[in-house]
Short mmCIF file of C-alpha atoms in Angstrom, two decimals:
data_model
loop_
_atom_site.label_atom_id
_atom_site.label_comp_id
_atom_site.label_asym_id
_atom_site.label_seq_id
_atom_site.Cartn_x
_atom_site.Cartn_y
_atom_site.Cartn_z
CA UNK Z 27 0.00 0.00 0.00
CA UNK Z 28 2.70 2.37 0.96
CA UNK Z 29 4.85 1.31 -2.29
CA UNK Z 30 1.60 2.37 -4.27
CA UNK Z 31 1.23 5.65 -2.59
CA UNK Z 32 4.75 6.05 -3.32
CA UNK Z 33 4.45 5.59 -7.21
CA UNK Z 34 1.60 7.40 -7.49
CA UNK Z 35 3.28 10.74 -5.73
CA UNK Z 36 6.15 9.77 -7.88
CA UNK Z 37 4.06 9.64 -10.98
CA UNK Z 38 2.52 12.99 -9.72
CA UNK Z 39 5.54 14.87 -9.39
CA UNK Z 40 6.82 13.59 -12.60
CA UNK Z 41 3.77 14.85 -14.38
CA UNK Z 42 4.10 18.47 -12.60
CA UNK Z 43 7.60 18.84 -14.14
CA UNK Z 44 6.60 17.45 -17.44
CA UNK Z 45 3.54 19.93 -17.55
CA UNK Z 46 3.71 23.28 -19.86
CA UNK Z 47 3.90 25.76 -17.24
CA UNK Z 48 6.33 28.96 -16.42
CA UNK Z 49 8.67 27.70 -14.14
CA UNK Z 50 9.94 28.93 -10.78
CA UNK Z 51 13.58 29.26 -11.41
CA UNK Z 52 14.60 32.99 -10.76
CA UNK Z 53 16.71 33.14 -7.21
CA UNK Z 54 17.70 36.62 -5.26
CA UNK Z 55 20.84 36.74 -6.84
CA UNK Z 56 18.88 37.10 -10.33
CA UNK Z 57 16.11 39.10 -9.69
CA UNK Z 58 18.63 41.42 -8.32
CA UNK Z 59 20.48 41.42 -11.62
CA UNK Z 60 17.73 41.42 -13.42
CA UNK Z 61 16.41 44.48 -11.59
CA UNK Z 62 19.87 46.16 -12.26
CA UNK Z 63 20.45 45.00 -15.61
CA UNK Z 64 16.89 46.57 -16.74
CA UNK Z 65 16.94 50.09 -14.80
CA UNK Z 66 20.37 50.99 -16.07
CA UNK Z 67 20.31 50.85 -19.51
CA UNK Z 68 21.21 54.38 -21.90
CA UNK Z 69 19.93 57.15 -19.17
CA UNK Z 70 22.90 57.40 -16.76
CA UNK Z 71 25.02 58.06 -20.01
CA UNK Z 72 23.44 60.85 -21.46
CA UNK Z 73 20.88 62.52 -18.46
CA UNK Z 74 23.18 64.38 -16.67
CA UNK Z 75 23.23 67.18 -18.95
CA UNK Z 76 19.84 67.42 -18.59
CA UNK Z 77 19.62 67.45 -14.85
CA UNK Z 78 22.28 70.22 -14.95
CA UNK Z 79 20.75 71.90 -17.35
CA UNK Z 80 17.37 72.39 -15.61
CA UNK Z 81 18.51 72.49 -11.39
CA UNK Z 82 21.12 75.00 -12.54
CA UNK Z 83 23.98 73.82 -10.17
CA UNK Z 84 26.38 70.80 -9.07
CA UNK Z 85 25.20 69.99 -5.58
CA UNK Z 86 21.22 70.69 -6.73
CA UNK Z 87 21.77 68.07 -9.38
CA UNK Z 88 23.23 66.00 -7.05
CA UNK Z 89 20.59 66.30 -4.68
CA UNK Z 90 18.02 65.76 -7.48
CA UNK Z 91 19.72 61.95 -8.29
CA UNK Z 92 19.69 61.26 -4.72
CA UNK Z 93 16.00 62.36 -4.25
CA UNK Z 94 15.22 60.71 -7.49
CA UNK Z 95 16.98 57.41 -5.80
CA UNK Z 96 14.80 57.93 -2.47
CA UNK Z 97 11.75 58.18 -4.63
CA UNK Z 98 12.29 54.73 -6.39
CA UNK Z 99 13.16 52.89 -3.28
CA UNK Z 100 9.37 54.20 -1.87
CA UNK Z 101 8.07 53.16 -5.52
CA UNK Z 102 10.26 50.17 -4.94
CA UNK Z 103 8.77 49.18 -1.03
CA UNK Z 104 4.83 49.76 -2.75
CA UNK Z 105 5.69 47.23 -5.64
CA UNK Z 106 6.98 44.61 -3.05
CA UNK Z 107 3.97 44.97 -1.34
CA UNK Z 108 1.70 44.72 -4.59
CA UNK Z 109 4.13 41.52 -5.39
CA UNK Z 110 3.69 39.44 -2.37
CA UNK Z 111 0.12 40.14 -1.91
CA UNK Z 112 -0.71 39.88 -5.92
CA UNK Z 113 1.63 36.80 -6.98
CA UNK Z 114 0.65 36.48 -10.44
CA UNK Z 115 2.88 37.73 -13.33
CA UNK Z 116 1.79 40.65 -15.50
CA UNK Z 117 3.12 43.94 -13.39
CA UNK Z 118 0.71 46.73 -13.39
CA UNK Z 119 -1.36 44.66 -15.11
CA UNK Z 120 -2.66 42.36 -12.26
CA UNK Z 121 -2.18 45.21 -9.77
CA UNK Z 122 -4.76 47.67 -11.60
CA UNK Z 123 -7.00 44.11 -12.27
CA UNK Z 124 -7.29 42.91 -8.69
CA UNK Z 125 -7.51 46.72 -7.13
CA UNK Z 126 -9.39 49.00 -9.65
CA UNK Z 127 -11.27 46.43 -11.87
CA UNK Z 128 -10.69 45.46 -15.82
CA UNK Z 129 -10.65 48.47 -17.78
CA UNK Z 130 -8.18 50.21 -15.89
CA UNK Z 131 -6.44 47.19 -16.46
CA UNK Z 132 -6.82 46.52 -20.15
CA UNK Z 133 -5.76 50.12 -20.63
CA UNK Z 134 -2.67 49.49 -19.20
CA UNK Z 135 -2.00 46.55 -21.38
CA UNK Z 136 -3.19 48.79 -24.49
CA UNK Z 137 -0.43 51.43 -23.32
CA UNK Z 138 2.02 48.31 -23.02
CA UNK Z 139 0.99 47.34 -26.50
CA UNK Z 140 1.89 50.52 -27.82
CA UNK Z 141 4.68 52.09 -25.95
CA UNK Z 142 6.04 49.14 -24.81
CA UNK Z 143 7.17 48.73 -20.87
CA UNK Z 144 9.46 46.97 -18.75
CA UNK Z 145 9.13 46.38 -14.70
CA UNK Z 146 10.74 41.84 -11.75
CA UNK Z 147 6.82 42.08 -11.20
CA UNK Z 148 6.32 41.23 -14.33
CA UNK Z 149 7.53 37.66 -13.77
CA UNK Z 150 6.74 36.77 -10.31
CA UNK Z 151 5.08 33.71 -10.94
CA UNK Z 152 8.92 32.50 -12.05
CA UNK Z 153 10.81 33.64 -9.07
CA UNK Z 154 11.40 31.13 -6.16
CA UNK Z 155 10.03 32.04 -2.99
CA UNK Z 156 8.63 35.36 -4.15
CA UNK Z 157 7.86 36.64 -0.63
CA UNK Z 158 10.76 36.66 0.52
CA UNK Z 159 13.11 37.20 -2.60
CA UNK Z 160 10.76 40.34 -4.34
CA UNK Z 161 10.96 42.56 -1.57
CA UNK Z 162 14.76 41.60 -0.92
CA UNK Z 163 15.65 42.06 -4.56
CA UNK Z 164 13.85 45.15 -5.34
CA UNK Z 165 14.89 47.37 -1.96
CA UNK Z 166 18.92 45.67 -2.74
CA UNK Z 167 18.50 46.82 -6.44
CA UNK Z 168 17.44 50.26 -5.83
CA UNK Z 169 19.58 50.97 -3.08
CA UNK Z 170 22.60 49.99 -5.26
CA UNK Z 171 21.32 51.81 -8.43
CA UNK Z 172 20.83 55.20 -6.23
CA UNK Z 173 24.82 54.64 -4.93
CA UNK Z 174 25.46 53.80 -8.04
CA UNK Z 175 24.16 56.78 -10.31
CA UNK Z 176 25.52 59.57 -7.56
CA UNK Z 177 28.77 58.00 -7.55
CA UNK Z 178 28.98 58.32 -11.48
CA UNK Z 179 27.57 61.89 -11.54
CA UNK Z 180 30.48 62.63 -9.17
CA UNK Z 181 32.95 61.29 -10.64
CA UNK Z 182 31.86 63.12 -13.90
CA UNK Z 183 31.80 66.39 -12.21
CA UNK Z 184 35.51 65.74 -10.84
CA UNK Z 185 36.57 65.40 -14.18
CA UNK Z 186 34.35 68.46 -16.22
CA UNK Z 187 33.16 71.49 -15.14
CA UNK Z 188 29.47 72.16 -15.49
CA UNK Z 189 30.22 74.23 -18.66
CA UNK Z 190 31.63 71.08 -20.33
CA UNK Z 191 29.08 68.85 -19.51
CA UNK Z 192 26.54 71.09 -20.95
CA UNK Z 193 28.44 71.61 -24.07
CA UNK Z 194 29.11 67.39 -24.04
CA UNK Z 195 26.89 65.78 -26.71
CA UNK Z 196 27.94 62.22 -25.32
CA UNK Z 197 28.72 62.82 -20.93
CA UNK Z 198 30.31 59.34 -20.94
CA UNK Z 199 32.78 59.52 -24.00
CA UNK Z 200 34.04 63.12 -22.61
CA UNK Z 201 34.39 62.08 -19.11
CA UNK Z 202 36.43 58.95 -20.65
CA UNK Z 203 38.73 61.24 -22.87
CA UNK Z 204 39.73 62.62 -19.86
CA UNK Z 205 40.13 60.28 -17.17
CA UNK Z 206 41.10 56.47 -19.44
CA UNK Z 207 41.82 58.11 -22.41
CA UNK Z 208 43.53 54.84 -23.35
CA UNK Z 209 40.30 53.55 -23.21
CA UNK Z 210 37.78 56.13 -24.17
CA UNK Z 211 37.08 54.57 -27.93
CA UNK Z 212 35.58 51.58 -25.90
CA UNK Z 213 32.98 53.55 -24.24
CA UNK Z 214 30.49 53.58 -26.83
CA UNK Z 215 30.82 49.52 -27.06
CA UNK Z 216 30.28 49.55 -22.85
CA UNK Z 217 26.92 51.85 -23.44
CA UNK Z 218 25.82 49.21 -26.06
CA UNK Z 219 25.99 46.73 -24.12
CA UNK Z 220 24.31 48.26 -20.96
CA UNK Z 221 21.63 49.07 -23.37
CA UNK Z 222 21.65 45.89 -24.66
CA UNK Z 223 21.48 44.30 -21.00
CA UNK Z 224 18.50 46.27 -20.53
CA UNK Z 225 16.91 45.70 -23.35
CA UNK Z 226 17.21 42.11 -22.68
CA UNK Z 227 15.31 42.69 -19.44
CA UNK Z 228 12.61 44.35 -21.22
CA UNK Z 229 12.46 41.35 -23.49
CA UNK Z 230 12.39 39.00 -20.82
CA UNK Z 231 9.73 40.90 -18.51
CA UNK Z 232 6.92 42.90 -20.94
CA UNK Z 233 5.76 39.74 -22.86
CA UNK Z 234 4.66 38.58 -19.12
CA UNK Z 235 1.98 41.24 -19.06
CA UNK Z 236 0.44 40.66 -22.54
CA UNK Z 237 0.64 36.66 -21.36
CA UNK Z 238 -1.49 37.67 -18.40
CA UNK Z 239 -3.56 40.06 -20.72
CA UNK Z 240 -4.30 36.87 -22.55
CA UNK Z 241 -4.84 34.49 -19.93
CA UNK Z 242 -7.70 36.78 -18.37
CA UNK Z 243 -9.25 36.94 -21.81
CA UNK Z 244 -8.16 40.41 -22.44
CA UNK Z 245 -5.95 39.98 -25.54
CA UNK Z 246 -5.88 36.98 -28.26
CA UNK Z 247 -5.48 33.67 -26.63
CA UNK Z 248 -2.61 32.61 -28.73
CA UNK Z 249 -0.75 35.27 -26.90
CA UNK Z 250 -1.56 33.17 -23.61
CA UNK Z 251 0.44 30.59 -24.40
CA UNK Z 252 3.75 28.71 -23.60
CA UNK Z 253 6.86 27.26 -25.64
CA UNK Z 254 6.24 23.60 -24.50
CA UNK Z 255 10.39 23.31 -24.03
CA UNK Z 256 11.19 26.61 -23.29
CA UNK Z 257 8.59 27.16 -21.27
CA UNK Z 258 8.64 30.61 -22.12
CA UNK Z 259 5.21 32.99 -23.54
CA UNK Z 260 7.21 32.80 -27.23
CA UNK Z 261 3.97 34.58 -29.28
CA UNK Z 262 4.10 37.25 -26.68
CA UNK Z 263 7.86 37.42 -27.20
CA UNK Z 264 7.56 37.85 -30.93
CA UNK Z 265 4.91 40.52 -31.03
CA UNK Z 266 7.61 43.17 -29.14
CA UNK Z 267 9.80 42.90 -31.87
CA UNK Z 268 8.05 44.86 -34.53
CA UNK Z 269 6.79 47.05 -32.25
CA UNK Z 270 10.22 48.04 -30.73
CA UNK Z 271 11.20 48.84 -34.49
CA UNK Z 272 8.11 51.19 -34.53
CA UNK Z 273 8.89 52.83 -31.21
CA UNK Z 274 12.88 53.95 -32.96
CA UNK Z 275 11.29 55.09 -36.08
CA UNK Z 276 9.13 57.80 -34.51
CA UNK Z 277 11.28 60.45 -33.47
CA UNK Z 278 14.35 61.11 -31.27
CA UNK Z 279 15.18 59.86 -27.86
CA UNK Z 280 13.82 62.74 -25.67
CA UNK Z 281 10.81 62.96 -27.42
CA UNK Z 282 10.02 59.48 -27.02
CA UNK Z 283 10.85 60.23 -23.26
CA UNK Z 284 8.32 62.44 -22.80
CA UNK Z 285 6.38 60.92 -25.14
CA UNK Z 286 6.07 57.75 -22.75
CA UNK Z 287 6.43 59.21 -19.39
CA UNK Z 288 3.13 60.33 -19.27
CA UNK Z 289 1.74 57.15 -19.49
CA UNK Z 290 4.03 55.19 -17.74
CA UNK Z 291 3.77 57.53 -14.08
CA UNK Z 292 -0.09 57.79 -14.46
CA UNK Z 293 -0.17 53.67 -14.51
CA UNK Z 294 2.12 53.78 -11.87
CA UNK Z 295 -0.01 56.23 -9.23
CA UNK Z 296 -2.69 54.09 -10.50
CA UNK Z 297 -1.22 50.96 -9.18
CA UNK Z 298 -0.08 52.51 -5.19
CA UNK Z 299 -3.62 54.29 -5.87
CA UNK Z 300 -5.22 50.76 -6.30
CA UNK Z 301 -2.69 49.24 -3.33
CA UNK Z 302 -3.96 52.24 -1.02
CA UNK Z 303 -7.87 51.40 -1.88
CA UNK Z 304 -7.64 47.48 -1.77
CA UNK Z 305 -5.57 48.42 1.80
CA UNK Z 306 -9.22 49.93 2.94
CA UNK Z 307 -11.44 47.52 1.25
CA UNK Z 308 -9.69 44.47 2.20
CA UNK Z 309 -7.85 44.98 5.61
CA UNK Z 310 -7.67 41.54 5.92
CA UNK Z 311 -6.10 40.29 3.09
CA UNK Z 312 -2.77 38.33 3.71
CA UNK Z 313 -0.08 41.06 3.00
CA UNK Z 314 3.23 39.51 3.32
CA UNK Z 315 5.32 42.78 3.10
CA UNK Z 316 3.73 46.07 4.29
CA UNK Z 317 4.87 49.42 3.14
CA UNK Z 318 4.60 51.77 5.80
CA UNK Z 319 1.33 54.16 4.84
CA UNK Z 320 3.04 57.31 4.57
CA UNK Z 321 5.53 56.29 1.87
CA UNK Z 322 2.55 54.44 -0.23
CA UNK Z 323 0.75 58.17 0.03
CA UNK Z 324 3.55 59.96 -0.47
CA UNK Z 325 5.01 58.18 -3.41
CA UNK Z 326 1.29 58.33 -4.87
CA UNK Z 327 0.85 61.72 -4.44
CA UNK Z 328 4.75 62.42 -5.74
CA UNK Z 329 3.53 60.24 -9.05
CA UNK Z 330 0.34 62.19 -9.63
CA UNK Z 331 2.12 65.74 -9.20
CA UNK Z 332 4.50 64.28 -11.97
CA UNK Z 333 1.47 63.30 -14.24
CA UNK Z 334 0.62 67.11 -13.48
CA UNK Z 335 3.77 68.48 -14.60
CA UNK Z 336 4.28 66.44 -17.56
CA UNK Z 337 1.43 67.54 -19.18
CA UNK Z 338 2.11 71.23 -18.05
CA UNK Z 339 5.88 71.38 -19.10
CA UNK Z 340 5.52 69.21 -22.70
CA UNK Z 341 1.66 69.33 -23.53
CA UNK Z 342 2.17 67.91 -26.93
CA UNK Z 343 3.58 64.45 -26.61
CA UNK Z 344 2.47 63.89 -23.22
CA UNK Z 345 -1.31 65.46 -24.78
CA UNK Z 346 -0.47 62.63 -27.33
CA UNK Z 347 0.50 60.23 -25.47
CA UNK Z 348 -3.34 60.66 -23.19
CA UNK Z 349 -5.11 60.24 -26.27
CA UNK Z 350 -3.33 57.22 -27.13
CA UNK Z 351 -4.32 55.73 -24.11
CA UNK Z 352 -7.47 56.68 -23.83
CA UNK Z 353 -8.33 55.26 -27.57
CA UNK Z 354 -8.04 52.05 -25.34
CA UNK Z 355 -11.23 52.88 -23.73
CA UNK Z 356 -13.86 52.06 -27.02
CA UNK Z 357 -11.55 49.04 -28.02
CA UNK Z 358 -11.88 47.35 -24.80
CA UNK Z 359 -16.13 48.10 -25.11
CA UNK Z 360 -15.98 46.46 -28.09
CA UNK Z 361 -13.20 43.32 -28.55
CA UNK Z 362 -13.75 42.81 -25.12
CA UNK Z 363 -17.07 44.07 -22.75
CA UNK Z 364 -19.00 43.13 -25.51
CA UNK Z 365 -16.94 41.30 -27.76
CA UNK Z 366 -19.60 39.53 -30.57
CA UNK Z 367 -17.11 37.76 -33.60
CA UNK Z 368 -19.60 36.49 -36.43
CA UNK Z 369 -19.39 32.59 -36.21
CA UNK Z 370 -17.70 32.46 -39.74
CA UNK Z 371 -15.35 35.10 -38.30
CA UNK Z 372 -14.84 33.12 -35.22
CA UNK Z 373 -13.59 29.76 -37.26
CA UNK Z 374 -11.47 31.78 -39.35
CA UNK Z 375 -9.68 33.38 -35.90
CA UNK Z 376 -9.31 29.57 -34.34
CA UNK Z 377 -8.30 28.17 -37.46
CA UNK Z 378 -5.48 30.79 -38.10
CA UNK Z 379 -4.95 30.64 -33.79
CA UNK Z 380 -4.26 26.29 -34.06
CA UNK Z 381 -2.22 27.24 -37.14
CA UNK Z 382 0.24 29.53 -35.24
CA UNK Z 383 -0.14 27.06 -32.28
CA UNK Z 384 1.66 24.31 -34.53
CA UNK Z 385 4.15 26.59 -36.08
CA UNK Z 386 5.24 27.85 -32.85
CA UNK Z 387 5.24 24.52 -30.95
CA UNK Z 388 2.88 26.40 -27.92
CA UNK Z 389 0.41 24.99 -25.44
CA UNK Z 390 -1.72 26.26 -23.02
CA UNK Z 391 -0.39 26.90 -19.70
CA UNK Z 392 -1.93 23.88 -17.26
CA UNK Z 393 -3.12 24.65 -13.72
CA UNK Z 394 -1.11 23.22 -10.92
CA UNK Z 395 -2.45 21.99 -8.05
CA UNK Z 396 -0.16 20.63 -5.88
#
């Protein structure tokens, strides 16, 4: 009897490894690079001159970084929160589903769709212990980013004076031509790469949300579904790929800055907004990390003031960038509140849908229950 109840657990846990389903492989160590390895990517290179240019002096620049660094560790503290008590993948996504309702949170997976985001949230439902190792990566990544991101701003204003980093077109290459000029033709090879270290975050996180999208019936279901080796959402994958070509062609790198800023903070006072309100409505609901209260209200607050100022200080992409979103708002009434495909329609779609299925060798994900 015992040797039977062996075999069949055996038989069970054989079947849970063999089943198509994202797996739980991402350790602290990981996430932390992973965190890292998305957040710096191109900005550290070339915003400087901009901070200069608009506090008007070393030490307020300076001060601006670190405030900027305190300001993501509170961001940081609310999304550890939203990813132990939330532990789905999908980011805002989830967050703005569970706290605010669905078209909040098909909006935000519109915005994704367009401008394209990046966020370890994202992927929680692949990170071991995610209780314990969200929180712990996201307040170690943050912290180390802030130190990180001073330190380089001082060390470029040891080796320029504010006039020359103003007049710099590339901060990095000019700080190298003066401090390893033996080395200050590889620079541009080291910001490629930290670009391309990022951008391999983003490629690894964003599909997550459009996977969730899917899964909750909010996007095409193809898009819901896993590489039955890889074990990785491959259709969601693909789809970034044009779209990231789209995003370079349509304009220069601050415009698509502001361009996408708007968007991106409003989502993200959405989401504490949505923590603060499921907080009241649900005071019982297990919360295995809990941001203090003032820093969720603060960093809200912060976030919304930012929303504010975008659209007062560059009203025509961030103006832009609102109505994009907000053309979200009839396409979700009508592919998904009251989505009504004609039946021949509907055996085209799952005849095309099984096609791609095959082509891509994908499956849909299987519940576990043990």
């Amino acid at each position: 009897m015992v040797q039977m109840e062996k075999e069949g657990d055996d038989k069970k846990e054989k079947k849970g490894e063999d089943a198509v389903h994202l797996r739980r492989e991402i350790g602290l160590l990981p996430a932390v690079c992973f965190i890292i390895g998305t957040v710096v990517g191109s900005g550290i290179f070339i915003a400087p001159k901009g901070v200069l240019m608009n506090s008007g002096s070393v030490g307020l620049s300076l001060l601006v970084w670190a405030l900027c660094g305190v300001l993501s560790l509170f961001g940081a503290l609310c999304y550890a929160e939203l990813g132990t008590t939330f532990t789905k993948s999908g980011g805002h996504y989830t967050y703005l589903l569970e706290t605010l309702g669905p078209l909040p949170a098909f909006l935000r997976l519109w915005v994704e769709f367009i401008f394209i985001r990046f966020y370890l949230n994202f992927v929680t439902e692949e990170v071991i212990n995610p209780n314990r190792n969200i929180p712990l990566a996201i307040i170690c990544s943050m912290v180390a980013v802030t130190f990180l991101y001073v330190l380089v701003n001082v060390a470029y204003y040891t080796m320029m004076t504010p006039a020359e980093l103003l007049l710099s077109d590339a901060v990095a290459v000019t700080f190298a031509n003066r401090a390893l000029q033996g080395l200050a033709s590889v620079i541009p090879i080291l910001v490629a790469l930290s670009c391309l270290g990022a951008l391999n975050g983003g490629f690894f996180g964003s599909p997550r949300m459009l996977f969730v999208g899917a899964r909750e019936g909010h996007w095409p279901p193809i898009f819901s579904m896993i590489h039955i080796r890889r074990h990785t959402p491959l259709p969601a994958v693909l789809l970034l790929y044009p779209l990231v070509v789209l995003m370079l062609i349509t304009g220069e790198i601050y415009q698509l800055i502001n361009f996408a800023s708007f968007s991106r903070w409003f989502f993200i006072a959405l989401a504490t907004l949505g923590m603060l309100i499921h907080r009241y409505r649900f005071p019982l609901h297990p919360r295995p990390f809990k941001v203090p209260l003032v820093i969720a209200v603060t960093f809200t607050v912060v976030c919304f003031f930012i929303v504010g100022l975008s659209l007062y200080s560059d009203p025509w992409n961030t103006g832009r960038s609102c109505a994009l979103t907000l053309t979200g708002v009839p396409v979700y009434y009508v592919t998904v509140y009251r989505f009504r495909l004609p039946h021949r329609w509907r055996h085209i779609f799952d005849y095309c849908s099984k096609q791609l299925q095959i082509l891509l060798e994908v499956a849909q994900q299987e519940v576990q229950t043990y």
